[in-house]
């Protein structure tokens, strides 16, 4: 069975260049759960938050050698903004550069793999719509160590969490932006007298589509904050 994104032609939207620019980067009301250290000291949740939000220098390091590093994020926003994306920075400090993960999994989906050791990477992760609807306020991250790493630990320098208050309006903005981008590209192709290839993504941003996805009972309070 096709996913929501595939059924409604939304897969193209998560790769749209303006995705993160249309979100809010949030730092308040975030709770991180993980077993982590820095400089050999076990970190409390509040310090994990400060380090990953760049409020404190450093990085967080896993504690179990050779094992997956699990990090959970909970967004307890009273206004109930919805997490739609992450940007994870690895390998950006003296400590983390030798502890770059080989693979990163978010909400059970592999978002990056075969990451070279010793390189800094900023990994942008738009969250698929079906995952957003399933867990709008929670995200799980799994980081796997390099196979031939001497200490088999993993480190993260920072995590930027991006959220929106109105999921329907957010996707409508993305659809409009993508349609405009496609129109510009089509005009450029036509100006060269080259026949355009048939598009592989049909962005359907009609009210019917949004109602079918978000509000089958026309109840906008189920996922969209007022």
mmCIF file of N, CA, C and O in Angstrom, residues 52 54 58-61 69 71 87-105 111-125 141-146 149 153-160:
data_model
loop_
_atom_site.group_PDB
_atom_site.id
_atom_site.type_symbol
_atom_site.label_atom_id
_atom_site.label_comp_id
_atom_site.label_asym_id
_atom_site.label_seq_id
_atom_site.Cartn_x
_atom_site.Cartn_y
_atom_site.Cartn_z
ATOM 1 N N UNK A 52 23.157 20.585 22.706
ATOM 2 C CA UNK A 52 22.596 20.366 21.368
ATOM 3 C C UNK A 52 21.962 21.620 20.800
ATOM 4 O O UNK A 52 21.871 21.770 19.577
ATOM 5 N N UNK A 54 23.293 24.518 21.182
ATOM 6 C CA UNK A 54 24.420 25.457 21.056
ATOM 7 C C UNK A 54 24.407 26.537 22.128
ATOM 8 O O UNK A 54 24.998 27.608 21.943
ATOM 9 N N UNK A 58 30.589 22.281 23.078
ATOM 10 C CA UNK A 58 30.854 20.863 23.262
ATOM 11 C C UNK A 58 29.968 19.996 22.387
ATOM 12 O O UNK A 58 29.330 20.456 21.436
ATOM 13 N N UNK A 59 29.929 18.726 22.720
ATOM 14 C CA UNK A 59 29.100 17.761 22.014
ATOM 15 C C UNK A 59 28.656 16.709 23.025
ATOM 16 O O UNK A 59 29.181 16.654 24.141
ATOM 17 N N UNK A 60 27.679 15.891 22.641
ATOM 18 C CA UNK A 60 27.289 14.788 23.517
ATOM 19 C C UNK A 60 27.822 13.489 22.918
ATOM 20 O O UNK A 60 27.845 13.312 21.703
ATOM 21 N N UNK A 61 28.283 12.582 23.785
ATOM 22 C CA UNK A 61 28.927 11.339 23.353
ATOM 23 C C UNK A 61 28.175 10.157 23.957
ATOM 24 O O UNK A 61 27.777 10.193 25.125
ATOM 25 N N UNK A 69 23.340 4.622 19.397
ATOM 26 C CA UNK A 69 23.112 5.746 20.299
ATOM 27 C C UNK A 69 21.689 6.243 20.069
ATOM 28 O O UNK A 69 21.355 6.749 18.997
ATOM 29 N N UNK A 71 18.573 8.759 20.863
ATOM 30 C CA UNK A 71 18.222 10.087 21.377
ATOM 31 C C UNK A 71 16.750 10.336 21.067
ATOM 32 O O UNK A 71 16.323 10.229 19.909
ATOM 33 N N UNK A 87 17.908 19.282 11.718
ATOM 34 C CA UNK A 87 19.233 19.442 11.117
ATOM 35 C C UNK A 87 20.255 18.990 12.165
ATOM 36 O O UNK A 87 20.367 19.601 13.231
ATOM 37 N N UNK A 88 20.973 17.922 11.839
ATOM 38 C CA UNK A 88 21.902 17.305 12.783
ATOM 39 C C UNK A 88 23.331 17.582 12.335
ATOM 40 O O UNK A 88 23.699 17.311 11.187
ATOM 41 N N UNK A 89 24.135 18.127 13.257
ATOM 42 C CA UNK A 89 25.542 18.429 12.963
ATOM 43 C C UNK A 89 26.428 17.415 13.663
ATOM 44 O O UNK A 89 26.311 17.192 14.872
ATOM 45 N N UNK A 90 27.337 16.796 12.903
ATOM 46 C CA UNK A 90 28.294 15.835 13.462
ATOM 47 C C UNK A 90 29.691 16.165 12.948
ATOM 48 O O UNK A 90 29.861 16.782 11.899
ATOM 49 N N UNK A 91 30.707 15.756 13.722
ATOM 50 C CA UNK A 91 32.093 15.927 13.301
ATOM 51 C C UNK A 91 32.607 17.343 13.292
ATOM 52 O O UNK A 91 33.574 17.656 12.598
ATOM 53 N N UNK A 92 32.013 18.230 14.101
ATOM 54 C CA UNK A 92 32.371 19.653 14.054
ATOM 55 C C UNK A 92 33.299 20.091 15.178
ATOM 56 O O UNK A 92 33.629 21.273 15.280
ATOM 57 N N UNK A 93 33.760 19.167 16.033
ATOM 58 C CA UNK A 93 34.646 19.540 17.140
ATOM 59 C C UNK A 93 35.766 18.513 17.259
ATOM 60 O O UNK A 93 35.732 17.450 16.632
ATOM 61 N N UNK A 94 36.749 18.832 18.082
ATOM 62 C CA UNK A 94 37.873 17.913 18.261
ATOM 63 C C UNK A 94 37.415 16.572 18.819
ATOM 64 O O UNK A 94 37.954 15.525 18.465
ATOM 65 N N UNK A 95 36.421 16.607 19.680
ATOM 66 C CA UNK A 95 35.923 15.362 20.268
ATOM 67 C C UNK A 95 35.080 14.574 19.276
ATOM 68 O O UNK A 95 35.217 13.351 19.143
ATOM 69 N N UNK A 96 34.195 15.250 18.561
ATOM 70 C CA UNK A 96 33.224 14.549 17.711
ATOM 71 C C UNK A 96 33.789 14.113 16.368
ATOM 72 O O UNK A 96 33.241 13.209 15.736
ATOM 73 N N UNK A 97 34.885 14.726 15.911
ATOM 74 C CA UNK A 97 35.387 14.417 14.573
ATOM 75 C C UNK A 97 35.852 12.962 14.453
ATOM 76 O O UNK A 97 35.838 12.382 13.363
ATOM 77 N N UNK A 98 36.235 12.361 15.579
ATOM 78 C CA UNK A 98 36.641 10.954 15.560
ATOM 79 C C UNK A 98 35.501 10.019 15.970
ATOM 80 O O UNK A 98 35.716 8.821 16.128
ATOM 81 N N UNK A 99 34.295 10.589 16.121
ATOM 82 C CA UNK A 99 33.137 9.799 16.554
ATOM 83 C C UNK A 99 31.935 10.062 15.653
ATOM 84 O O UNK A 99 30.780 10.091 16.102
ATOM 85 N N UNK A 100 32.189 10.239 14.366
ATOM 86 C CA UNK A 100 31.118 10.481 13.406
ATOM 87 C C UNK A 100 30.330 9.183 13.185
ATOM 88 O O UNK A 100 30.925 8.130 12.967
ATOM 89 N N UNK A 101 28.997 9.232 13.259
ATOM 90 C CA UNK A 101 28.220 8.005 13.038
ATOM 91 C C UNK A 101 28.312 7.547 11.589
ATOM 92 O O UNK A 101 28.469 8.355 10.672
ATOM 93 N N UNK A 102 28.183 6.248 11.395
ATOM 94 C CA UNK A 102 28.185 5.716 10.028
ATOM 95 C C UNK A 102 26.802 5.789 9.406
ATOM 96 O O UNK A 102 26.665 5.845 8.179
ATOM 97 N N UNK A 103 25.765 5.788 10.255
ATOM 98 C CA UNK A 103 24.388 5.815 9.766
ATOM 99 C C UNK A 103 23.504 6.525 10.773
ATOM 100 O O UNK A 103 23.704 6.414 11.975
ATOM 101 N N UNK A 104 22.516 7.276 10.261
ATOM 102 C CA UNK A 104 21.560 7.975 11.113
ATOM 103 C C UNK A 104 20.155 7.554 10.698
ATOM 104 O O UNK A 104 19.805 7.566 9.515
ATOM 105 N N UNK A 105 19.353 7.175 11.690
ATOM 106 C CA UNK A 105 17.968 6.753 11.467
ATOM 107 C C UNK A 105 17.058 7.666 12.282
ATOM 108 O O UNK A 105 17.295 7.892 13.472
ATOM 109 N N UNK A 111 18.133 8.035 7.172
ATOM 110 C CA UNK A 111 18.215 9.338 6.510
ATOM 111 C C UNK A 111 19.626 9.652 6.026
ATOM 112 O O UNK A 111 19.818 10.554 5.199
ATOM 113 N N UNK A 112 20.621 8.935 6.534
ATOM 114 C CA UNK A 112 22.011 9.122 6.080
ATOM 115 C C UNK A 112 22.779 7.861 6.416
ATOM 116 O O UNK A 112 22.612 7.289 7.492
ATOM 117 N N UNK A 113 23.617 7.415 5.493
ATOM 118 C CA UNK A 113 24.435 6.242 5.752
ATOM 119 C C UNK A 113 25.751 6.358 4.997
ATOM 120 O O UNK A 113 25.926 7.207 4.125
ATOM 121 N N UNK A 114 26.696 5.501 5.381
ATOM 122 C CA UNK A 114 28.052 5.505 4.817
ATOM 123 C C UNK A 114 28.693 6.891 4.954
ATOM 124 O O UNK A 114 29.340 7.393 4.045
ATOM 125 N N UNK A 115 28.485 7.504 6.128
ATOM 126 C CA UNK A 115 29.087 8.816 6.401
ATOM 127 C C UNK A 115 30.570 8.600 6.686
ATOM 128 O O UNK A 115 30.926 7.825 7.576
ATOM 129 N N UNK A 116 31.464 9.275 5.970
ATOM 130 C CA UNK A 116 32.899 9.054 6.193
ATOM 131 C C UNK A 116 33.338 9.500 7.576
ATOM 132 O O UNK A 116 32.854 10.507 8.105
ATOM 133 N N UNK A 117 34.245 8.766 8.156
ATOM 134 C CA UNK A 117 34.821 9.142 9.439
ATOM 135 C C UNK A 117 35.717 10.359 9.255
ATOM 136 O O UNK A 117 36.361 10.524 8.231
ATOM 137 N N UNK A 118 35.738 11.235 10.259
ATOM 138 C CA UNK A 118 36.629 12.384 10.239
ATOM 139 C C UNK A 118 36.137 13.565 9.429
ATOM 140 O O UNK A 118 36.893 14.505 9.187
ATOM 141 N N UNK A 119 34.871 13.565 9.012
ATOM 142 C CA UNK A 119 34.318 14.670 8.236
ATOM 143 C C UNK A 119 33.159 15.319 8.979
ATOM 144 O O UNK A 119 32.343 14.628 9.586
ATOM 145 N N UNK A 120 33.091 16.647 8.880
ATOM 146 C CA UNK A 120 31.960 17.370 9.444
ATOM 147 C C UNK A 120 30.792 17.291 8.467
ATOM 148 O O UNK A 120 30.967 17.477 7.265
ATOM 149 N N UNK A 121 29.615 16.996 8.981
ATOM 150 C CA UNK A 121 28.419 16.926 8.148
ATOM 151 C C UNK A 121 27.253 17.611 8.845
ATOM 152 O O UNK A 121 27.016 17.376 10.025
ATOM 153 N N UNK A 122 26.526 18.443 8.080
ATOM 154 C CA UNK A 122 25.253 18.990 8.534
ATOM 155 C C UNK A 122 24.179 18.299 7.702
ATOM 156 O O UNK A 122 24.105 18.476 6.491
ATOM 157 N N UNK A 123 23.359 17.500 8.357
ATOM 158 C CA UNK A 123 22.399 16.648 7.665
ATOM 159 C C UNK A 123 20.998 17.210 7.875
ATOM 160 O O UNK A 123 20.500 17.271 9.002
ATOM 161 N N UNK A 124 20.371 17.654 6.782
ATOM 162 C CA UNK A 124 19.010 18.198 6.835
ATOM 163 C C UNK A 124 18.016 17.068 6.629
ATOM 164 O O UNK A 124 18.124 16.308 5.667
ATOM 165 N N UNK A 125 17.038 16.990 7.516
ATOM 166 C CA UNK A 125 16.114 15.848 7.528
ATOM 167 C C UNK A 125 14.670 16.345 7.567
ATOM 168 O O UNK A 125 14.104 16.582 8.641
ATOM 169 N N UNK A 141 15.931 9.481 17.311
ATOM 170 C CA UNK A 141 17.135 9.461 16.476
ATOM 171 C C UNK A 141 17.993 8.284 16.916
ATOM 172 O O UNK A 141 18.211 8.079 18.110
ATOM 173 N N UNK A 142 18.480 7.525 15.948
ATOM 174 C CA UNK A 142 19.406 6.427 16.222
ATOM 175 C C UNK A 142 20.681 6.669 15.412
ATOM 176 O O UNK A 142 20.612 6.898 14.204
ATOM 177 N N UNK A 143 21.816 6.626 16.076
ATOM 178 C CA UNK A 143 23.107 6.841 15.423
ATOM 179 C C UNK A 143 23.976 5.606 15.629
ATOM 180 O O UNK A 143 24.160 5.152 16.758
ATOM 181 N N UNK A 144 24.501 5.086 14.528
ATOM 182 C CA UNK A 144 25.276 3.844 14.581
ATOM 183 C C UNK A 144 26.771 4.154 14.424
ATOM 184 O O UNK A 144 27.155 4.951 13.561
ATOM 185 N N UNK A 145 27.619 3.523 15.248
ATOM 186 C CA UNK A 145 29.062 3.808 15.183
ATOM 187 C C UNK A 145 29.706 3.219 13.932
ATOM 188 O O UNK A 145 29.159 2.322 13.284
ATOM 189 N N UNK A 146 30.878 3.761 13.605
ATOM 190 C CA UNK A 146 31.670 3.215 12.508
ATOM 191 C C UNK A 146 32.132 1.807 12.868
ATOM 192 O O UNK A 146 32.438 1.515 14.028
ATOM 193 N N UNK A 149 35.949 1.799 14.099
ATOM 194 C CA UNK A 149 36.324 2.914 14.955
ATOM 195 C C UNK A 149 36.972 2.381 16.231
ATOM 196 O O UNK A 149 36.507 1.390 16.807
ATOM 197 N N UNK A 153 32.374 4.738 19.761
ATOM 198 C CA UNK A 153 31.401 5.660 20.335
ATOM 199 C C UNK A 153 30.917 6.637 19.263
ATOM 200 O O UNK A 153 31.543 6.792 18.216
ATOM 201 N N UNK A 154 29.808 7.289 19.547
ATOM 202 C CA UNK A 154 29.194 8.224 18.600
ATOM 203 C C UNK A 154 28.981 9.560 19.296
ATOM 204 O O UNK A 154 28.669 9.602 20.488
ATOM 205 N N UNK A 155 29.135 10.657 18.542
ATOM 206 C CA UNK A 155 28.941 11.994 19.110
ATOM 207 C C UNK A 155 28.063 12.845 18.190
ATOM 208 O O UNK A 155 28.060 12.667 16.972
ATOM 209 N N UNK A 156 27.325 13.765 18.816
ATOM 210 C CA UNK A 156 26.515 14.754 18.081
ATOM 211 C C UNK A 156 26.898 16.135 18.586
ATOM 212 O O UNK A 156 26.973 16.373 19.798
ATOM 213 N N UNK A 157 27.104 17.067 17.651
ATOM 214 C CA UNK A 157 27.446 18.443 18.037
ATOM 215 C C UNK A 157 26.208 19.291 18.309
ATOM 216 O O UNK A 157 26.164 20.048 19.279
ATOM 217 N N UNK A 158 25.210 19.178 17.451
ATOM 218 C CA UNK A 158 23.996 19.963 17.665
ATOM 219 C C UNK A 158 22.832 19.344 16.895
ATOM 220 O O UNK A 158 23.032 18.604 15.924
ATOM 221 N N UNK A 159 21.637 19.682 17.347
ATOM 222 C CA UNK A 159 20.409 19.284 16.661
ATOM 223 C C UNK A 159 19.498 20.513 16.601
ATOM 224 O O UNK A 159 19.103 21.045 17.635
ATOM 225 N N UNK A 160 19.191 20.960 15.396
ATOM 226 C CA UNK A 160 18.231 22.046 15.210
ATOM 227 C C UNK A 160 16.870 21.429 14.929
ATOM 228 O O UNK A 160 16.725 20.615 14.015
#
